[in-house]
Backbone as ProteinMPNN parsed JSONL, in Angstrom:
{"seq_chain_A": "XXXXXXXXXXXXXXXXXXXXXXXXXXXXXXXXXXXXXXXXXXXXXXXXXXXXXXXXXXXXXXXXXXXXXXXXXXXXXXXXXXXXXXXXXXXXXXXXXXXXXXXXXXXXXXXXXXXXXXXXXXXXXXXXXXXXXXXXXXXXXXXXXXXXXXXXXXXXXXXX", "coords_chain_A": {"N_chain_A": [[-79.159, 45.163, -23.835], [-80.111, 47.634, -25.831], [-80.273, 48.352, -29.642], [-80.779, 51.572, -30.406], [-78.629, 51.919, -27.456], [-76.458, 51.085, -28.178], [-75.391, 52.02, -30.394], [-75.803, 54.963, -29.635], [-73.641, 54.253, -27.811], [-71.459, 54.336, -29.643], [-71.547, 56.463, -31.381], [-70.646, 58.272, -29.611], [-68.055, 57.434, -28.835], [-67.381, 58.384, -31.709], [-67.639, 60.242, -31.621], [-65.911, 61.58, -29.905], [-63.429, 60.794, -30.567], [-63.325, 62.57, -33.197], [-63.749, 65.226, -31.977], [-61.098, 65.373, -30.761], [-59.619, 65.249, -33.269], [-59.939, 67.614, -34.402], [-59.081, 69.703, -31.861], [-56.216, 68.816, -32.361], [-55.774, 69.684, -35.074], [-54.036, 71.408, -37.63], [-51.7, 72.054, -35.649], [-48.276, 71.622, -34.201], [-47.493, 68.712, -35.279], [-45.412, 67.639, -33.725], [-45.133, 68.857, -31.262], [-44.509, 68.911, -27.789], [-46.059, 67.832, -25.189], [-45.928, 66.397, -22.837], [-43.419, 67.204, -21.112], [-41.849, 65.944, -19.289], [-41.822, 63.133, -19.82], [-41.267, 63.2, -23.044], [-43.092, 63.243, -24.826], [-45.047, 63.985, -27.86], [-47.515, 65.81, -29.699], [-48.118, 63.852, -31.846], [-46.903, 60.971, -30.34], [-48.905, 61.043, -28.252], [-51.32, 60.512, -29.955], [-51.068, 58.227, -31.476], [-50.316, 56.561, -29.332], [-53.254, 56.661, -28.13], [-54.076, 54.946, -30.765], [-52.884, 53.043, -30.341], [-54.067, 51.72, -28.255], [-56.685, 51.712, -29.055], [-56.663, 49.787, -30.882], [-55.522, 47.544, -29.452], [-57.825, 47.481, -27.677], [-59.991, 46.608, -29.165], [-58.821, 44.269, -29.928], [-59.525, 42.56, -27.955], [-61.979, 42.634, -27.682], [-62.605, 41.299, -30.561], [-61.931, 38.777, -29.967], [-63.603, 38.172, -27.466], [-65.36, 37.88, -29.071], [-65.125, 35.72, -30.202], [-65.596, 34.073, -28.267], [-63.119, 33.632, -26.651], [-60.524, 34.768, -24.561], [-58.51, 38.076, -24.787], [-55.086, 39.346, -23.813], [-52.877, 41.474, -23.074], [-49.456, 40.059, -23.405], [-47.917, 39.936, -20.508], [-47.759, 42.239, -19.061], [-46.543, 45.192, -18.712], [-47.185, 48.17, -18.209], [-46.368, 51.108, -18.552], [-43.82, 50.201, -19.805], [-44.339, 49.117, -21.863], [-46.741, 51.28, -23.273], [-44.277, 52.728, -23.645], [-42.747, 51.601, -25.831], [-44.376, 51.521, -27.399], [-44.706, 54.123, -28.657], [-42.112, 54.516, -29.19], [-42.334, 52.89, -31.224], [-43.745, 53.897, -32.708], [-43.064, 56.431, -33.874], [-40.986, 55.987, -36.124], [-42.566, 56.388, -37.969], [-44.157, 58.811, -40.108], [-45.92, 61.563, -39.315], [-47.984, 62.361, -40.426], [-48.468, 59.702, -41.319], [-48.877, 58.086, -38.583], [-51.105, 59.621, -38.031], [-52.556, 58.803, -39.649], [-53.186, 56.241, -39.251], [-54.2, 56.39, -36.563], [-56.869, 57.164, -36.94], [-57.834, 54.402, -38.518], [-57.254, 53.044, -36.248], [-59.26, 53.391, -34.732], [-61.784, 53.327, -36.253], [-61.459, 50.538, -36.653], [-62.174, 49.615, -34.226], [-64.749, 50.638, -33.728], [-65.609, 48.946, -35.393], [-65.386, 46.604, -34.291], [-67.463, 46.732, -32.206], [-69.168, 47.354, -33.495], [-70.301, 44.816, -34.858], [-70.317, 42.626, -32.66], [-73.139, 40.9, -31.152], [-76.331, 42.282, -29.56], [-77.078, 40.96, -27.256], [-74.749, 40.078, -26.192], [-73.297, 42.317, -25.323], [-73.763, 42.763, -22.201], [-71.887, 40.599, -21.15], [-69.084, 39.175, -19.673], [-65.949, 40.352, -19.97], [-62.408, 40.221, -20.545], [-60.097, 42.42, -19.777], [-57.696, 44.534, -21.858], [-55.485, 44.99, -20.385], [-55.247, 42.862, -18.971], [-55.728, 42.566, -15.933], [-58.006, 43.347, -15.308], [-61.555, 42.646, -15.202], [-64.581, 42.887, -17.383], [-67.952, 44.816, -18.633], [-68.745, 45.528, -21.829], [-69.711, 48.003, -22.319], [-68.614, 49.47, -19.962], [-65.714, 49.152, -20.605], [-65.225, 50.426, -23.258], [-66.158, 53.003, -22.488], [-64.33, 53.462, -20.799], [-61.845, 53.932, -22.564], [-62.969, 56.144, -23.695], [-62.723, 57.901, -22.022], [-60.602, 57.936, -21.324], [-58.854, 59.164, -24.008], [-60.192, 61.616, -23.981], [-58.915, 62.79, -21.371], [-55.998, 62.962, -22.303], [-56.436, 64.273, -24.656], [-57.27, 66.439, -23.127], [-55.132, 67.247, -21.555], [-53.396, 68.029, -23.815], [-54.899, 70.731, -24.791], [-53.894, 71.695, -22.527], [-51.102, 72.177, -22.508], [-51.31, 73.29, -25.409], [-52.726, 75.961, -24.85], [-50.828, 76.576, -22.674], [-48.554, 77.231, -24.227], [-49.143, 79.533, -25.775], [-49.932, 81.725, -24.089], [-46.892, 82.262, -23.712]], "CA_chain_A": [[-78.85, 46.422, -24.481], [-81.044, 48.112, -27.216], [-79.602, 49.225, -30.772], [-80.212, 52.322, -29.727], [-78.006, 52.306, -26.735], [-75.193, 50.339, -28.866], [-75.53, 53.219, -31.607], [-75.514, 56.014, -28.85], [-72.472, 54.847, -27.344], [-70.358, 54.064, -31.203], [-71.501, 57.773, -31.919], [-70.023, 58.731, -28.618], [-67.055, 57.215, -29.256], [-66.896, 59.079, -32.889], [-67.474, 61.933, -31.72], [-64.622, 61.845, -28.822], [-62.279, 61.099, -31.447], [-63.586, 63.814, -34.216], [-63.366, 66.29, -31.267], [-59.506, 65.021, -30.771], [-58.961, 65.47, -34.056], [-60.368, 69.285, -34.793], [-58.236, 70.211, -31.38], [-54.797, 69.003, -32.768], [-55.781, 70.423, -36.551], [-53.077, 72.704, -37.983], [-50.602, 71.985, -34.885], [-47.158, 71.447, -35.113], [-47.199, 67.292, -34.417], [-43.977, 67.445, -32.56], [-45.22, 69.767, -29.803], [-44.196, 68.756, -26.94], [-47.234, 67.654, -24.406], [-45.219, 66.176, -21.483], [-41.793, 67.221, -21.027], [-40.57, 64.614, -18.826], [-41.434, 61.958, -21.224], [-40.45, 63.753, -24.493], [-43.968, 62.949, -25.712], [-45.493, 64.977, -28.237], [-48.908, 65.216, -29.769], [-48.47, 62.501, -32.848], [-46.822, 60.391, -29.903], [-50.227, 60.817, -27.716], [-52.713, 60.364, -31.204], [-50.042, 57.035, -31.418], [-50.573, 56.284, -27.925], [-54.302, 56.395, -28.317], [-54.506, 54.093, -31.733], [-52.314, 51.563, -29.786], [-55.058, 51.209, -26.966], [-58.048, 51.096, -29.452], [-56.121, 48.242, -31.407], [-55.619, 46.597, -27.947], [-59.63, 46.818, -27.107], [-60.037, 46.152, -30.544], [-58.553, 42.627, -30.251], [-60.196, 42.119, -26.832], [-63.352, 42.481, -28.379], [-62.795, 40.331, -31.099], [-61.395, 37.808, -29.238], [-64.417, 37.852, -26.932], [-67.008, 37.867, -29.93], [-65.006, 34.383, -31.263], [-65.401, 32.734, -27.405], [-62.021, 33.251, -26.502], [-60.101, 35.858, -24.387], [-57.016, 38.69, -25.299], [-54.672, 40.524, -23.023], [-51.213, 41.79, -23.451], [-49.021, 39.061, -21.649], [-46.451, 40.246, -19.475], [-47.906, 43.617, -19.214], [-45.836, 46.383, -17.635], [-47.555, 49.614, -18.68], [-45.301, 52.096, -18.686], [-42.773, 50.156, -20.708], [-45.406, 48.995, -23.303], [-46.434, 52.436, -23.518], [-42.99, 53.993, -24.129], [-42.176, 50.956, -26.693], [-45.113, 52.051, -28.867], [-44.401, 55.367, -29.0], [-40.763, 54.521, -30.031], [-42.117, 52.207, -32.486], [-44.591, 54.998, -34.061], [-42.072, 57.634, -34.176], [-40.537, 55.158, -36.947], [-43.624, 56.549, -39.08], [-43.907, 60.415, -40.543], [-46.926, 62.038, -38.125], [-49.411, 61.684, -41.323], [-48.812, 57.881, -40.907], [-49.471, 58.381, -37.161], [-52.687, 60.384, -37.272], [-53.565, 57.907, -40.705], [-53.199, 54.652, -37.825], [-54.89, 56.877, -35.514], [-58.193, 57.085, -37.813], [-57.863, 53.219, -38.898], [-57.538, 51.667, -34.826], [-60.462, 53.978, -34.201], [-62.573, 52.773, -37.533], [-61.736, 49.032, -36.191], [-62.816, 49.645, -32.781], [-65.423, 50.64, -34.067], [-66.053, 47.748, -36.097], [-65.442, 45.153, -33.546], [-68.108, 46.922, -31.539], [-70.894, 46.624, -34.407], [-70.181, 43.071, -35.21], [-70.607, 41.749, -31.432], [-74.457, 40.805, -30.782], [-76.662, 42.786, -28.37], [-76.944, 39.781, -25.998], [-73.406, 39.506, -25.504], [-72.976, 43.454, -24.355], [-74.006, 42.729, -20.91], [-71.021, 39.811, -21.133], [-67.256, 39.526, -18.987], [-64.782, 40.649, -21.157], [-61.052, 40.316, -19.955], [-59.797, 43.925, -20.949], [-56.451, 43.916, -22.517], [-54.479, 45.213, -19.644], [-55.264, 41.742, -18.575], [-56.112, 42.515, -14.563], [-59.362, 43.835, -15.453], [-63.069, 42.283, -16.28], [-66.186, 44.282, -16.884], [-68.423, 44.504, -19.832], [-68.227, 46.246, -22.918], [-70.067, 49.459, -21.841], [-67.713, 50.07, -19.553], [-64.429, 49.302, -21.688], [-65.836, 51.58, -23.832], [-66.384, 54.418, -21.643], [-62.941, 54.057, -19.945], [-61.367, 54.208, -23.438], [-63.31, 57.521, -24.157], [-62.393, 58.83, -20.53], [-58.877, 57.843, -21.787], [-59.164, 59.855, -25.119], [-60.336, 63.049, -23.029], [-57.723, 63.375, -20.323], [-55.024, 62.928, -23.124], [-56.906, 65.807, -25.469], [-57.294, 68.204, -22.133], [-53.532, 67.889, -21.519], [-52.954, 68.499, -25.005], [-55.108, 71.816, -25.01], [-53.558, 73.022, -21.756], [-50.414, 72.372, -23.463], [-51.029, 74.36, -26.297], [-52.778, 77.222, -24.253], [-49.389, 77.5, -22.254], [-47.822, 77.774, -25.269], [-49.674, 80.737, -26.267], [-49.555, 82.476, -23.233], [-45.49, 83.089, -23.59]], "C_chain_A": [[-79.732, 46.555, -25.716], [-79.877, 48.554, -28.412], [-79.467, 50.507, -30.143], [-79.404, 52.311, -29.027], [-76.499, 52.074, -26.92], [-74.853, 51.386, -29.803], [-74.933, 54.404, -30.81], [-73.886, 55.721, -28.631], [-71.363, 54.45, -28.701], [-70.229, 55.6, -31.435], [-71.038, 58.369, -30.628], [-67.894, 58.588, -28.884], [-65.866, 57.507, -30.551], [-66.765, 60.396, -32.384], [-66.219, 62.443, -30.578], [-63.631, 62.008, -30.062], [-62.397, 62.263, -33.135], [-63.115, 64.82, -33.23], [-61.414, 66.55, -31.078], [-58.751, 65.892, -32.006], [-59.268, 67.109, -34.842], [-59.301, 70.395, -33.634], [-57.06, 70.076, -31.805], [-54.659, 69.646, -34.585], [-55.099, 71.529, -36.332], [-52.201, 73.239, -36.674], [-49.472, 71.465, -34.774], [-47.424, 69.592, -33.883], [-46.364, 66.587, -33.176], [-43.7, 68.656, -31.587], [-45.305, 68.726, -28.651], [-44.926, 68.763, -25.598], [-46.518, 67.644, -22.945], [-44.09, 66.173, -21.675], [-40.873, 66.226, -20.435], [-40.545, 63.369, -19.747], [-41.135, 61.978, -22.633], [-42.235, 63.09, -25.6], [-44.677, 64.416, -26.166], [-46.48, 64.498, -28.774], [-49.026, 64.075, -30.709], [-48.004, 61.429, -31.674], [-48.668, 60.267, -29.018], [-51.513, 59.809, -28.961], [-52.037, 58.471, -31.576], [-50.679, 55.616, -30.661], [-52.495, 55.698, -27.684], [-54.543, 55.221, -29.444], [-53.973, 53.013, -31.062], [-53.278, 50.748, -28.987], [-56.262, 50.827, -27.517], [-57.754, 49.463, -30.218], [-56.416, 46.985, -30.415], [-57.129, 46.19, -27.863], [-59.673, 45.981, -28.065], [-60.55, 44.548, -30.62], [-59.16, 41.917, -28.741], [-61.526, 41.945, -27.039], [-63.715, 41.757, -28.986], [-62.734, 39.14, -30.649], [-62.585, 37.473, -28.04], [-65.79, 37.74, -27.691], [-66.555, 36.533, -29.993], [-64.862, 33.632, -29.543], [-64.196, 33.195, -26.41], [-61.376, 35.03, -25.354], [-58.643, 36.933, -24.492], [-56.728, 39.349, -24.108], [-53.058, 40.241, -23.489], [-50.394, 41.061, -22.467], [-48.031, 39.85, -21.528], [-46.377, 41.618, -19.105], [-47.15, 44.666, -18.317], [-46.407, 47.917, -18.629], [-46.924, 50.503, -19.309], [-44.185, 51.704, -19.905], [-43.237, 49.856, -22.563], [-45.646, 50.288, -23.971], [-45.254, 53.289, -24.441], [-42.526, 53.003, -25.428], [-42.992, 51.211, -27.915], [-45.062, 53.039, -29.53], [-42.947, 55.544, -29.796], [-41.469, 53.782, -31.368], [-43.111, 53.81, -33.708], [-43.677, 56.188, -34.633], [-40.702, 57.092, -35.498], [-41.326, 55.157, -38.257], [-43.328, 58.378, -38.746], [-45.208, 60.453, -39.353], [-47.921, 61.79, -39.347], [-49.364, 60.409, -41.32], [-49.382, 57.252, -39.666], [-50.843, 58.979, -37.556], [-53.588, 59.238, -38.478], [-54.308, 56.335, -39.564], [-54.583, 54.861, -37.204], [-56.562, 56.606, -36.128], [-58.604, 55.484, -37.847], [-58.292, 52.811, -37.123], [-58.836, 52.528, -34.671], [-61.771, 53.5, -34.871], [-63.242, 50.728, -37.319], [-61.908, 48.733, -35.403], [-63.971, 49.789, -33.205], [-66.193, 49.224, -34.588], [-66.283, 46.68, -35.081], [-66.725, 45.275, -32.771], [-69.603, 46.18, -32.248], [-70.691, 45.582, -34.35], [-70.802, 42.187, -33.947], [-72.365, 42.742, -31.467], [-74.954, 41.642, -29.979], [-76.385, 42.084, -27.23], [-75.865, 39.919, -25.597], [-72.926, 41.448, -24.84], [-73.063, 43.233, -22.63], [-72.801, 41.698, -20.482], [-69.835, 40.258, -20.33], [-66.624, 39.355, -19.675], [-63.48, 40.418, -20.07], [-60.369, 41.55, -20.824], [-58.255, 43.548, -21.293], [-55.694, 44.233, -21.341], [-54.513, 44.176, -18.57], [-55.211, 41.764, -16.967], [-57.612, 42.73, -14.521], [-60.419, 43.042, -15.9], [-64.107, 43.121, -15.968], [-66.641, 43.844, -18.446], [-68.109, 45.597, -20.806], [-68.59, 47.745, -23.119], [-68.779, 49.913, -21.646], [-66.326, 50.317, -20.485], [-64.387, 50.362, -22.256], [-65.465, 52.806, -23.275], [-65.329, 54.511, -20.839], [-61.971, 54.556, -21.76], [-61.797, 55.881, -23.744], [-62.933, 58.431, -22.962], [-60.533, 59.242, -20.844], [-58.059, 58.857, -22.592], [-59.232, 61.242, -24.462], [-59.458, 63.254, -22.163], [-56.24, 63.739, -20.945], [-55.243, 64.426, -23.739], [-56.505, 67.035, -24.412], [-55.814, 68.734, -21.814], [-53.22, 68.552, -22.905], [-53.449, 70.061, -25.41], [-54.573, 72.431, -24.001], [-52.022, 73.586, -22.093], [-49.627, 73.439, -24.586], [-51.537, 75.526, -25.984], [-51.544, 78.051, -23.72], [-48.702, 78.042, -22.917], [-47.951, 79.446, -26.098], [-49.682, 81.643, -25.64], [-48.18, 82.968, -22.916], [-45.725, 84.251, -24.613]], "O_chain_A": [[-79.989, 45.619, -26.473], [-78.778, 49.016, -28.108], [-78.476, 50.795, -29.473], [-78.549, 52.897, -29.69], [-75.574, 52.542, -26.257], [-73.633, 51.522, -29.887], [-73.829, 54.864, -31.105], [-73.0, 56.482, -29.021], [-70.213, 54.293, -28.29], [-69.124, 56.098, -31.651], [-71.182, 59.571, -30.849], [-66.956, 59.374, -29.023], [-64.664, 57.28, -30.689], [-66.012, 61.33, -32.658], [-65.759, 63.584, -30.538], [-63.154, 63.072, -30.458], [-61.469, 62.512, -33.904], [-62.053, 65.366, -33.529], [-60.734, 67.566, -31.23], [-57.85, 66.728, -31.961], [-58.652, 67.486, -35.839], [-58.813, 71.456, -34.024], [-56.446, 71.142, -31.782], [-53.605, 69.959, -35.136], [-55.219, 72.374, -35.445], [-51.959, 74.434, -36.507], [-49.497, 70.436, -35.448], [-47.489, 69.353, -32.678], [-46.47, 65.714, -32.315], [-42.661, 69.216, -31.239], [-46.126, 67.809, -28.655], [-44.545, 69.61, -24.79], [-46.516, 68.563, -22.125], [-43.552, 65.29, -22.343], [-39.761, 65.805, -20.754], [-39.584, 62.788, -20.253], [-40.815, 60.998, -23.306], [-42.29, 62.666, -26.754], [-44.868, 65.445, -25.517], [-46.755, 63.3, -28.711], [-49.944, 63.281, -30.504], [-48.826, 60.523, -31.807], [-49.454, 59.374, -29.332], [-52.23, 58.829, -28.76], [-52.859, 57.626, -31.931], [-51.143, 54.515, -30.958], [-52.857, 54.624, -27.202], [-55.331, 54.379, -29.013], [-54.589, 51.952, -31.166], [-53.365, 49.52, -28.97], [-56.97, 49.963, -27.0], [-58.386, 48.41, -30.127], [-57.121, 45.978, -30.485], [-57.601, 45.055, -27.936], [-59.446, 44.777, -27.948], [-61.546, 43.908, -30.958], [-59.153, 40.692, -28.616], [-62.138, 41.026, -26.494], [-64.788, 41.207, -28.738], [-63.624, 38.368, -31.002], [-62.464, 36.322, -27.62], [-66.916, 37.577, -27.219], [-67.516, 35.778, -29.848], [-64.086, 32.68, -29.458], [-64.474, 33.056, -25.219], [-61.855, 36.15, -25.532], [-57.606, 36.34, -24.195], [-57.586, 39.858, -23.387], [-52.401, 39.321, -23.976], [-50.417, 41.182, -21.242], [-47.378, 40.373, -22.431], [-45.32, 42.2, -18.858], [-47.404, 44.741, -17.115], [-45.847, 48.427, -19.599], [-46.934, 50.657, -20.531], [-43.749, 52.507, -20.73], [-42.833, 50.131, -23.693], [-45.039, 50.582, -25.001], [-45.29, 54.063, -25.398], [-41.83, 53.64, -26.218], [-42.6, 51.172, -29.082], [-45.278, 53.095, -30.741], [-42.669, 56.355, -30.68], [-41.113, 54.141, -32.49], [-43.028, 54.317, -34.826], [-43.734, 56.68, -35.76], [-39.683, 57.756, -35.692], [-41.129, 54.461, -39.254], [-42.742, 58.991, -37.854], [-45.419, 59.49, -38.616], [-48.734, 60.887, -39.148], [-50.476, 59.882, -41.317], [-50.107, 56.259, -39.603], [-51.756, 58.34, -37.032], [-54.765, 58.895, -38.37], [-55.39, 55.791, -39.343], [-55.595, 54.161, -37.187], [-57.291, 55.779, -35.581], [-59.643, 55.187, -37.258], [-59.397, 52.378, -36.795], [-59.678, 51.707, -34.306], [-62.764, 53.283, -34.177], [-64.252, 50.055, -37.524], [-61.93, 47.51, -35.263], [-64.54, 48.709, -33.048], [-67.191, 48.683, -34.113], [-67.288, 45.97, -35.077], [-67.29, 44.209, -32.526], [-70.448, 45.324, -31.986], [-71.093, 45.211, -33.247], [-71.593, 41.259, -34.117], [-72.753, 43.901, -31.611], [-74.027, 42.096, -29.309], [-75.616, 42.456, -26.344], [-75.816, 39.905, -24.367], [-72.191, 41.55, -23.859], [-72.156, 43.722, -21.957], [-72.562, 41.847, -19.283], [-69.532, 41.448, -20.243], [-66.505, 38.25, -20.204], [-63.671, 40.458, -18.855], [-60.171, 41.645, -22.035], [-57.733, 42.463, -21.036], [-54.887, 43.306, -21.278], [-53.997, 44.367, -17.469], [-54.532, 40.821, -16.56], [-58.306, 42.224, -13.639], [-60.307, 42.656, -17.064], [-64.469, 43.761, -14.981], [-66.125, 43.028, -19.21], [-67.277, 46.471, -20.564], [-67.99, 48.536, -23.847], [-68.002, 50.458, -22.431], [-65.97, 51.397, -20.957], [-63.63, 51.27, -21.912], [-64.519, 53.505, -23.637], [-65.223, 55.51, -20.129], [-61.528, 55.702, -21.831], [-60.93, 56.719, -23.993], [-62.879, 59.655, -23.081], [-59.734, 60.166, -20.693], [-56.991, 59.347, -22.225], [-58.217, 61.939, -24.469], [-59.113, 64.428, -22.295], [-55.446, 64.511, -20.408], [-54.578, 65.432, -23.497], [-55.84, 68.056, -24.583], [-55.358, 69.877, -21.779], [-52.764, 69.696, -22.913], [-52.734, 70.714, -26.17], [-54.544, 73.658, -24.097], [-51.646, 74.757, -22.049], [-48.539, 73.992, -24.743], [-51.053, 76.449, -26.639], [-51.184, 79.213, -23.911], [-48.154, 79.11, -22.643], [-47.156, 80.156, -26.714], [-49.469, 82.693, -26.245], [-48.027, 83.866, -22.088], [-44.852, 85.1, -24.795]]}, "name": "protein", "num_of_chains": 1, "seq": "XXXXXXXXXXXXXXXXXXXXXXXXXXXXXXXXXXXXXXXXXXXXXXXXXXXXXXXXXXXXXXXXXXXXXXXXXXXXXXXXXXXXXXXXXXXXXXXXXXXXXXXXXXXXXXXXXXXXXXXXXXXXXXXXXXXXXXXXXXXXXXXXXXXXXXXXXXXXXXXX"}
């Protein structure tokens, strides 16, 4: 991997989450995205800081040698346990998180060598290996399918 292409995809990854954060600007936090799960948008922006944390420490954990994953993983319940735990914070403490796991994703990214990009990572949802491209680029795929619900969301909303 070149700087460049390590640079390209960090500023990819800023700019997913700048875009995130200009669509939920001046919306009420506790709108209501998916009805069956009672999640609303600071739960999603939540939801997202939980998962960059996660890479985060998969990253680090593969710069120092070593590998991270969430033991005993059941998705869904992980998921719904973070969202309870964030909803235990005001929504400016949520979207503050949100900024920070994104800042230290970030970070973990610069720090690891070129050489080691092309490397087998164990992703955190601990079934998965691939390299750090990819990770990457599922995280930002992640980020976008979340946002698009969230604008069709608030389109419906506008259309009553």
């Amino acid at each position: 991997m070149k700087i460049s292409e390590k640079n390209q995809l960090i500023n990819k990854l800023s700019e997913t989450h700048a875009f995130t954060r200009r669509v939920i600007e001046g919306t009420d936090p506790d709108f209501c995205i998916y009805p069956d799960a009672d999640w609303r948008i600071r739960d999603i922006i939540g939801h997202i800081a939980t998962w960059d944390r996660q890479v985060a420490n998969s990253l680090k954990a593969f710069m120092m040698g070593n590998e991270y994953c969430i033991p005993d993983l059941e998705e869904d319940s992980f998921n719904l346990q973070q969202v309870m735990e964030s909803r235990k914070m005001t929504a400016h403490q949520v979207f503050q998180e949100g900024q920070q796991a994104r800042k230290d994703f970030i970070q973990a990214i610069e720090e690891i060598s070129l050489d080691r990009f092309p490397g087998d990572l164990l992703y955190p949802w601990g079934d998965e290996r691939g390299n750090i491209v990819k990770l990457v680029e599922y995280m930002i795929e992640h980020e976008i399918e979340h946002r698009d619900e969230i604008v069709k969301a608030l389109k419906g909303s506008n259309e009553d």
